[in-house]
Short mmCIF file of C-alpha atoms in Angstrom, two decimals:
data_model
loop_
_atom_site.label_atom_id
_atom_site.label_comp_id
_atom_site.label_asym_id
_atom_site.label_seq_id
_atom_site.Cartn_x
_atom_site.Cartn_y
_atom_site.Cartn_z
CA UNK X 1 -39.36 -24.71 -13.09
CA UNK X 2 -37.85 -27.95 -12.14
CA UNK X 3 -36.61 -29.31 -8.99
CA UNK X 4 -37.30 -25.65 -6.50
CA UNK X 5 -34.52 -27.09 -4.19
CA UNK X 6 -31.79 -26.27 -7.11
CA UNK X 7 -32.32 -22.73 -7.00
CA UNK X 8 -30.71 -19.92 -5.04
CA UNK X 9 -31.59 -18.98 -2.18
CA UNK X 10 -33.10 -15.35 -3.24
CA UNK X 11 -34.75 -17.09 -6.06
CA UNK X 12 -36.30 -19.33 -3.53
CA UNK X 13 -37.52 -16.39 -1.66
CA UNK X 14 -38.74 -14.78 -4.70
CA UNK X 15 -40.91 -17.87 -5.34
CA UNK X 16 -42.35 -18.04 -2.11
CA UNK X 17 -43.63 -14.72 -2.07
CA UNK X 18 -44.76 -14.80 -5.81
CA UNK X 19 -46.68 -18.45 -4.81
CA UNK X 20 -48.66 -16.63 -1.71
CA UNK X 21 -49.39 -13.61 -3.97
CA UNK X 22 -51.39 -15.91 -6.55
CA UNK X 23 -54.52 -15.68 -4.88
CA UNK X 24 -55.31 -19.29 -5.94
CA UNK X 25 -56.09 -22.17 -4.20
CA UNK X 26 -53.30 -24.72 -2.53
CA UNK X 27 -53.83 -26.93 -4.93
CA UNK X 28 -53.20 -24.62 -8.25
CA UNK X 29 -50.60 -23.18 -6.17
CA UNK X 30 -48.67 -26.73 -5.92
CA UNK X 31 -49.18 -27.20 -10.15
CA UNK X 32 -48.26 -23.66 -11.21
CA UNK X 33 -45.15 -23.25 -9.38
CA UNK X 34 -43.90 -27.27 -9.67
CA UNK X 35 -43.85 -27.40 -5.59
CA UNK X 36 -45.56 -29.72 -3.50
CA UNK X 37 -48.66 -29.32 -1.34
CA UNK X 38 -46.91 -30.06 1.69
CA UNK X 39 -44.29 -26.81 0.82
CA UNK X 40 -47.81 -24.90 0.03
CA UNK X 41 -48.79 -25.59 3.26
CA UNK X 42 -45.78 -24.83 4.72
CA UNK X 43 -45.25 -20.98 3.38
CA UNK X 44 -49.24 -20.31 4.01
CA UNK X 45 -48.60 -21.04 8.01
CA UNK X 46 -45.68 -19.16 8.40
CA UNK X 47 -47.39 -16.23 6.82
CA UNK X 48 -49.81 -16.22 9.03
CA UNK X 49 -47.32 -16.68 11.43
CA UNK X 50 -45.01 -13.89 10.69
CA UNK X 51 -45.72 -12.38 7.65
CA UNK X 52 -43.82 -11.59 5.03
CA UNK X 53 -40.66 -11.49 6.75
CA UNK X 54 -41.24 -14.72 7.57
CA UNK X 55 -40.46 -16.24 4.12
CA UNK X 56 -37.49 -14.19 3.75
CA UNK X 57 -34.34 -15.40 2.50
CA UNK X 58 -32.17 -17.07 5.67
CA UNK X 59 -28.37 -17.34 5.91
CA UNK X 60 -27.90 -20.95 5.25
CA UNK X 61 -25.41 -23.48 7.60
CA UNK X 62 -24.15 -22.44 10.85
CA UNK X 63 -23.69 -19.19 12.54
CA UNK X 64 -20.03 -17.68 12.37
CA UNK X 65 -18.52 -18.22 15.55
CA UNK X 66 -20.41 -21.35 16.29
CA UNK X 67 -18.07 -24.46 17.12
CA UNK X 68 -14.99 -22.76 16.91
CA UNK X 69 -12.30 -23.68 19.15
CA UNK X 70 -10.50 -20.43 19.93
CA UNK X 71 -13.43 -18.35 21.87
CA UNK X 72 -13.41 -14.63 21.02
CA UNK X 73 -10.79 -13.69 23.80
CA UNK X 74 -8.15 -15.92 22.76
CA UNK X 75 -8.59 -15.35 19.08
CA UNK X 76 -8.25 -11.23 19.85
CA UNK X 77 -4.86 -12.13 22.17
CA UNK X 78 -3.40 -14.47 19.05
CA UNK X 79 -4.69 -11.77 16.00
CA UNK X 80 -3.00 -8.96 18.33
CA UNK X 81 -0.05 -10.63 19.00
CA UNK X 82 0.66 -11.63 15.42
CA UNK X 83 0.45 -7.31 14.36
CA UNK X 84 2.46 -6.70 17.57
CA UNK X 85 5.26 -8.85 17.61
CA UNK X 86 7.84 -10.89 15.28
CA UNK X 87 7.62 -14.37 15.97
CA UNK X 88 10.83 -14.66 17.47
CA UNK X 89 9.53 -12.06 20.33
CA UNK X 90 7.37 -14.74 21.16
CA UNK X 91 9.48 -17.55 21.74
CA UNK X 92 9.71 -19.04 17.93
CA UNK X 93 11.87 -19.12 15.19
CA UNK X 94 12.12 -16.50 12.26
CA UNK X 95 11.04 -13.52 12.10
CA UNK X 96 8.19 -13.11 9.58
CA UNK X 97 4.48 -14.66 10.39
CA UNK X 98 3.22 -17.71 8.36
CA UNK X 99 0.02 -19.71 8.91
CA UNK X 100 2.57 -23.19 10.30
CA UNK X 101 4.10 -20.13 13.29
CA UNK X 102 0.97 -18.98 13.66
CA UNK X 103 -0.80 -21.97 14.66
CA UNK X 104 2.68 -22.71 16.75
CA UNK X 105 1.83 -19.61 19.23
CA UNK X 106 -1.65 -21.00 19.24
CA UNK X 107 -0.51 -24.25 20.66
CA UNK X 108 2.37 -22.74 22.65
CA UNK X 109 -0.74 -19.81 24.17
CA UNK X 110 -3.75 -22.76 24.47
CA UNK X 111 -2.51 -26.27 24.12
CA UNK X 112 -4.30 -26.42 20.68
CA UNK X 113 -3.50 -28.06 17.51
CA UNK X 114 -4.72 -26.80 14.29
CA UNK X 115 -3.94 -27.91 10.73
CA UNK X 116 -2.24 -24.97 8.45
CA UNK X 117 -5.92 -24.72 6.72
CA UNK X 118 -7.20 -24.09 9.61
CA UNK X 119 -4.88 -21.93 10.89
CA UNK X 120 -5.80 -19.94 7.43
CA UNK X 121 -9.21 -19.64 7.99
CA UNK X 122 -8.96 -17.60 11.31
CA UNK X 123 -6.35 -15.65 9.64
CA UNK X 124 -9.01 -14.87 6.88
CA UNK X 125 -12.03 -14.34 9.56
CA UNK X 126 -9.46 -11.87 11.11
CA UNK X 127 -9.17 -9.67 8.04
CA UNK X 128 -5.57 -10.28 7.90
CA UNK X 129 -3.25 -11.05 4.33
CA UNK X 130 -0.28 -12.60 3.61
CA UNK X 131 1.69 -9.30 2.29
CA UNK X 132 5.59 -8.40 1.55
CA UNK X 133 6.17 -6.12 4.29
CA UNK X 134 7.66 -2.97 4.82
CA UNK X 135 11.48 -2.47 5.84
CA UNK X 136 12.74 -0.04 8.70
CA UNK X 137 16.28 0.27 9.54
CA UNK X 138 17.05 -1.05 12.89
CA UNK X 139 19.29 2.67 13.46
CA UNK X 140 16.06 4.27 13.10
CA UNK X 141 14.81 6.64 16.15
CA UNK X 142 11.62 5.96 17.31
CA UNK X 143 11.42 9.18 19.37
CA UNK X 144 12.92 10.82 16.31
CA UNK X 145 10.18 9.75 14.12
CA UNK X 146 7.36 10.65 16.66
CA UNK X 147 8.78 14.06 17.18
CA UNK X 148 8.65 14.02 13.51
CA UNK X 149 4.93 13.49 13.35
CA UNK X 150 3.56 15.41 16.76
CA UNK X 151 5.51 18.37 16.18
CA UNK X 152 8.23 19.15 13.24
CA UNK X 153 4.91 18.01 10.41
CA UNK X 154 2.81 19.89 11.52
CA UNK X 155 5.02 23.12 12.13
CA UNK X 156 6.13 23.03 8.23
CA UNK X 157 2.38 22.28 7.76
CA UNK X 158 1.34 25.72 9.47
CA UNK X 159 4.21 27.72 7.91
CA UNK X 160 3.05 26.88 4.32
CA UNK X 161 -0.08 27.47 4.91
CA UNK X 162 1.01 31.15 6.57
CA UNK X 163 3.24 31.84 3.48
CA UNK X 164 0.64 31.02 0.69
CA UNK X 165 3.75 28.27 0.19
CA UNK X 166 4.04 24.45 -1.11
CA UNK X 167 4.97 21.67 -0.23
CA UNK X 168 7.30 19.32 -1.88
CA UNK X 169 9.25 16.00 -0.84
CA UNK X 170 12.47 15.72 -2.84
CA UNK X 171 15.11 12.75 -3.23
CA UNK X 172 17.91 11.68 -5.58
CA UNK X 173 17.99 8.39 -7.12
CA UNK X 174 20.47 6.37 -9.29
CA UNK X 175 19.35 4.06 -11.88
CA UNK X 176 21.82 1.19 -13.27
CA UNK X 177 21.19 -0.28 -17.13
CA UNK X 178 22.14 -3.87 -15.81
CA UNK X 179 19.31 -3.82 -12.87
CA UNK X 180 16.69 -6.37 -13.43
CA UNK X 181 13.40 -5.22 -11.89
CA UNK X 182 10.92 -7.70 -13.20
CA UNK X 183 10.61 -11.78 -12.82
CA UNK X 184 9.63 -13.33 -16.36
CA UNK X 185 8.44 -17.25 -17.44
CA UNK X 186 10.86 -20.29 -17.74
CA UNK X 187 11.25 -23.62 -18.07
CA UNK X 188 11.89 -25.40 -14.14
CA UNK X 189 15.55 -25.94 -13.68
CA UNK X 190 16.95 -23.70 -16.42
CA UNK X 191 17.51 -19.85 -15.30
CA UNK X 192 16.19 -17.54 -18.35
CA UNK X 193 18.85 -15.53 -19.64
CA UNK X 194 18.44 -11.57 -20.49
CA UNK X 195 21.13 -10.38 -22.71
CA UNK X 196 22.97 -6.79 -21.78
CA UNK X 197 25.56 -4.81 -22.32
CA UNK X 198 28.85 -5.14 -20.33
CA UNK X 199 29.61 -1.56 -20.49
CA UNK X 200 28.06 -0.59 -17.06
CA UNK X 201 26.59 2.80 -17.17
CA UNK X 202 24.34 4.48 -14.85
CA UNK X 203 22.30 8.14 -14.36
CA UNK X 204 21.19 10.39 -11.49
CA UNK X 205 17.88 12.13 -11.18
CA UNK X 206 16.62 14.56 -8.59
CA UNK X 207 12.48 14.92 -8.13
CA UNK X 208 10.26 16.90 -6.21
CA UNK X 209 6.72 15.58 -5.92
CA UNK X 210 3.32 17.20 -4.49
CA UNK X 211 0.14 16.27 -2.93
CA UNK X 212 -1.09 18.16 -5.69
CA UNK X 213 0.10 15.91 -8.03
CA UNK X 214 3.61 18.12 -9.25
CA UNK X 215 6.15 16.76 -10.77
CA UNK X 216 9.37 18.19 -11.26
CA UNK X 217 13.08 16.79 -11.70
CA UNK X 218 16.22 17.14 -13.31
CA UNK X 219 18.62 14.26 -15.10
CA UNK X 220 22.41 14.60 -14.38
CA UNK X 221 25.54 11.96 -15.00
CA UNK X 222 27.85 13.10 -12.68
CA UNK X 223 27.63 12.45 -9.30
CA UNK X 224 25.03 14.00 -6.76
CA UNK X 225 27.03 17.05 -4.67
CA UNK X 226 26.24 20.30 -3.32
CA UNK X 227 26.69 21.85 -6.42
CA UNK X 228 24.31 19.38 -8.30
CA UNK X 229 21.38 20.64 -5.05
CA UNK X 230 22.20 24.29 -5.69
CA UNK X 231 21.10 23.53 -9.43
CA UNK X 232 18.16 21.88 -8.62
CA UNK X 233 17.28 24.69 -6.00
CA UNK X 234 17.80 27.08 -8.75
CA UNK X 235 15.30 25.22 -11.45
CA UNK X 236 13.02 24.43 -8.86
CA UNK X 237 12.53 28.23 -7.13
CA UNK X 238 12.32 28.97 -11.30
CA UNK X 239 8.69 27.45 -12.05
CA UNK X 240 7.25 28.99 -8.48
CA UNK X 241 5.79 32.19 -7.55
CA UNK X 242 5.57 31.59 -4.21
CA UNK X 243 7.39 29.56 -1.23
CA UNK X 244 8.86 26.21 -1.28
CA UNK X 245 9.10 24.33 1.42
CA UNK X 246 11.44 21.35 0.45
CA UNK X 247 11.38 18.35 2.69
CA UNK X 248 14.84 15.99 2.19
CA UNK X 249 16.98 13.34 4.15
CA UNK X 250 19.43 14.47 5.95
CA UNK X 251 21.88 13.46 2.94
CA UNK X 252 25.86 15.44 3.34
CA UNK X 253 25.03 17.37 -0.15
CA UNK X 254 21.70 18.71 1.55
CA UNK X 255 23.51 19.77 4.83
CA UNK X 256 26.51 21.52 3.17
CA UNK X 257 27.96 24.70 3.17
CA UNK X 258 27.05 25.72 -0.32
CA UNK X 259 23.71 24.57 0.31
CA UNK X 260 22.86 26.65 3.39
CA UNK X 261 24.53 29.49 0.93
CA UNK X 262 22.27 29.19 -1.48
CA UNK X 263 19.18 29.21 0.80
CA UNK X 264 20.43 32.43 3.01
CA UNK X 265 20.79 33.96 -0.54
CA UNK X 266 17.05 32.89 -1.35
CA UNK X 267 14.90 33.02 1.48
CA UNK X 268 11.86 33.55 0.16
CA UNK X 269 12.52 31.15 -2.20
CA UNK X 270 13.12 27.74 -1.06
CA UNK X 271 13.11 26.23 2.69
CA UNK X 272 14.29 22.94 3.49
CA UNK X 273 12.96 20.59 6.50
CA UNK X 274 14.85 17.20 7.05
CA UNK X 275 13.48 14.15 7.39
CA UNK X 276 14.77 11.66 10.67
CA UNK X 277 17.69 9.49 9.85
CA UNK X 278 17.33 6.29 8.75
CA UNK X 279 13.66 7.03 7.70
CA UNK X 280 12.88 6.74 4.43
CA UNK X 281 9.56 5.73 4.51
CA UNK X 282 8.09 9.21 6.13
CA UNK X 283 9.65 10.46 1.98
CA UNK X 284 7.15 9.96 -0.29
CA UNK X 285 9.34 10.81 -3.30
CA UNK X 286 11.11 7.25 -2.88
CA UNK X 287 7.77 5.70 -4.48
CA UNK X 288 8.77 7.92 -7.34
CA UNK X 289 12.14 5.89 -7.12
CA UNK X 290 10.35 2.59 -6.81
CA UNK X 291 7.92 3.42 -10.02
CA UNK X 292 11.58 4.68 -11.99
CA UNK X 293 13.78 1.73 -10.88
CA UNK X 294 10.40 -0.43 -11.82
CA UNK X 295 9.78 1.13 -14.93
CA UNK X 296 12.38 1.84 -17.13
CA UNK X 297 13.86 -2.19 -17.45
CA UNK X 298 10.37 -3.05 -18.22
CA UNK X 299 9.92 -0.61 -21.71
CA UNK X 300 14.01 -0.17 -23.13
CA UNK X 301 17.30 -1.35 -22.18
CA UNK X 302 19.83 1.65 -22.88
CA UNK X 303 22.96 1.16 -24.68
CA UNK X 304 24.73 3.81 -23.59
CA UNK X 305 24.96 6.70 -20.43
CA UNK X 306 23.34 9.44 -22.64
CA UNK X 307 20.43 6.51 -24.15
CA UNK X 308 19.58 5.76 -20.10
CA UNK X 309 19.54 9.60 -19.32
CA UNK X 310 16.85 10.40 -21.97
CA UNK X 311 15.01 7.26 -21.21
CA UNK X 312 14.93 8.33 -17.64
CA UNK X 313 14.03 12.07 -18.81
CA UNK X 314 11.35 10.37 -20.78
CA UNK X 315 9.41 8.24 -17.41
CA UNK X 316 9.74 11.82 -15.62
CA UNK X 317 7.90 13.63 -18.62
CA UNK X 318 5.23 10.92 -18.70
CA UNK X 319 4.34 11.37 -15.10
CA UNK X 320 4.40 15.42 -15.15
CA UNK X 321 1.64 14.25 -17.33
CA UNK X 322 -0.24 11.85 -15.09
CA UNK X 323 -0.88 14.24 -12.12
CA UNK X 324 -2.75 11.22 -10.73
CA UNK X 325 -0.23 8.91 -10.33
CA UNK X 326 1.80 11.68 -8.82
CA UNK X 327 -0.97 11.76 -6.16
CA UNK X 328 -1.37 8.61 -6.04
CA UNK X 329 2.13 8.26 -4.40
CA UNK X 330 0.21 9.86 -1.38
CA UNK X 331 -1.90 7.24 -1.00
CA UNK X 332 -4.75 9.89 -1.87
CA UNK X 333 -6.25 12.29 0.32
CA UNK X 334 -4.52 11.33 3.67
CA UNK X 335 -1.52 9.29 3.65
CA UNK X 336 -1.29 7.62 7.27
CA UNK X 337 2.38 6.16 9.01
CA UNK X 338 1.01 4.49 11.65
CA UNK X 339 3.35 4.58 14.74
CA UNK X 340 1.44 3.51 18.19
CA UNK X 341 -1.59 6.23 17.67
CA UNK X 342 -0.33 9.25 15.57
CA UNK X 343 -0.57 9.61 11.77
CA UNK X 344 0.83 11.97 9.49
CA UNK X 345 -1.72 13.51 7.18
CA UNK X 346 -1.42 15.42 3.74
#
């Protein structure tokens, strides 16, 4: 077997407990299993000791916890304060979290200095990540949104449910052909060069997504206005048998006149809730953007207006086909936006 301290730790334990089992003397023990006497003798008194669990396989080196120099308390304060707070609330510059301003508050809080390693372990120990985060406009409403989630969510929520209804979260989006979504391989110092067109050209798209993983959409050139919603409204209240409820930004074509025409004309059609201003993470139909905008540069590059349109039509047919991407954009079956304690589920 070789040299017994080489092997891993459960194959250590697995030896010991095969070597007791043997029923043979010390001595045979010692020759069969390539250990020495004194080991023998070793496993054989804490046996009798303990038993079996005795010669169990141990977590090896020291304890978690032991030797550190933040004590629980202080590294709860410093892990809370980094999710709380920008680093500029606290005194220091910038305003995004990296392991050299973390270990800044950490000297500023306890008079403690810790190498940027360091620093990364406790970061790591804290289940924390180094992530791209999330934008929020500064014009955005907190009371707005909360309203949003203890009382307007769960109304629309209750009136679906009481009309045998859906619902769907709808948004517009605009895709260019010159946008560049990806990052690609090159030689240091020398920017790679993608060729395009100089003809700039772009299309419109309207979706509607479920939690039930629907898709549906419609491509248009022109410009998004009231009259481009009213067409949507009518395609959309077209594949349903039953009650939309349509939840949209507060956007001037969804507000208008011939808007609030069209629905008086329909009411047991379509219904539209509106989101909070400036909130455009509560929409979970701008993922569908972000998979579009992400998408299309990566498999064509259009030539012309009506080549972009029926390369967009073509991503929006693709995913009426993947229902589980379509939930995935949910986040599955409950999609939380944390804000203080409440949630908002699906």
């Amino acid at each position: 077997m070789g040299d017994a301290r080489h092997l891993t730790p459960s194959a250590q334990e697995a030896l010991r407990l095969r070597a007791l089992a043997a029923g043979r003397d010390r001595e045979d023990v010692a020759e069969l299993f390539g250990v020495s006497l004194k080991a023998v003798d070793g496993w054989w008194a804490k046996w009798l000791a303990g038993g079996r669990e005795a010669l169990v396989m141990r977590p090896r080196g020291k304890p978690v916890g032991v030797h550190q120099v933040l004590d629980e308390a202080e590294q709860a304060a410093v892990r809370q304060a980094v999710l709380d707070h920008r680093p500029c609330d606290m005194g220091l510059s910038r305003q995004l979290w990296t392991r050299r301003l973390v270990g800044e508050l950490i000297a500023k809080l306890y008079r403690v200095r810790l190498s940027e390693p360091g620093v990364g372990k406790y970061l790591k120990r804290w289940r924390l990540s180094f992530q791209r985060p999330d934008k929020r406009a500064v014009e955005q409403d907190p009371q707005a949104v909360r309203r949003w989630h203890e009382e307007t969510w769960p109304k629309i929520r209750a009136r679906a449910k009481k009309d045998g209804g859906e619902i769907l979260f709808a948004d517009q989006v605009g895709v260019r052909a010159d946008q560049i979504a990806d990052r690609t391989w090159g030689e240091k110092g020398r920017t790679p060069v993608v060729w395009r067109s100089r003809n700039r050209f772009s299309a419109n798209a309207m979706s509607a997504v479920s939690t039930k993983g629907g898709m549906h959409f419609m491509v248009f050139t022109e410009s998004f206005t009231a009259e481009v919603m009213c067409r949507f409204l009518d395609r959309l209240a077209g594949h349903f048998d039953h009650k939309v409820h349509l939840v949209v930004d507060k956007h001037s074509a969804h507000r208008s006149k011939k808007v609030r025409d069209w629905l008086t004309a329909h009411p047991d059609d379509v219904e539209l809730h509106f989101l909070p201003p400036y909130s455009p993470e509560l929409n979970r139909d701008e993922l569908v953007n972000a998979d579009l905008k992400h998408s299309l540069p990566r498999q064509h590059r259009a030539r012309d207006q009506a080549e972009l349109a029926a390369e967009t039509r073509r991503f929006f047919r693709k995913r009426q086909r993947q229902p589980h991407i379509v939930r995935g954009y949910f986040g599955g079956p409950t999609v939380r936006y944390v804000l203080g304690e409440n949630s908002m589920s699906f």
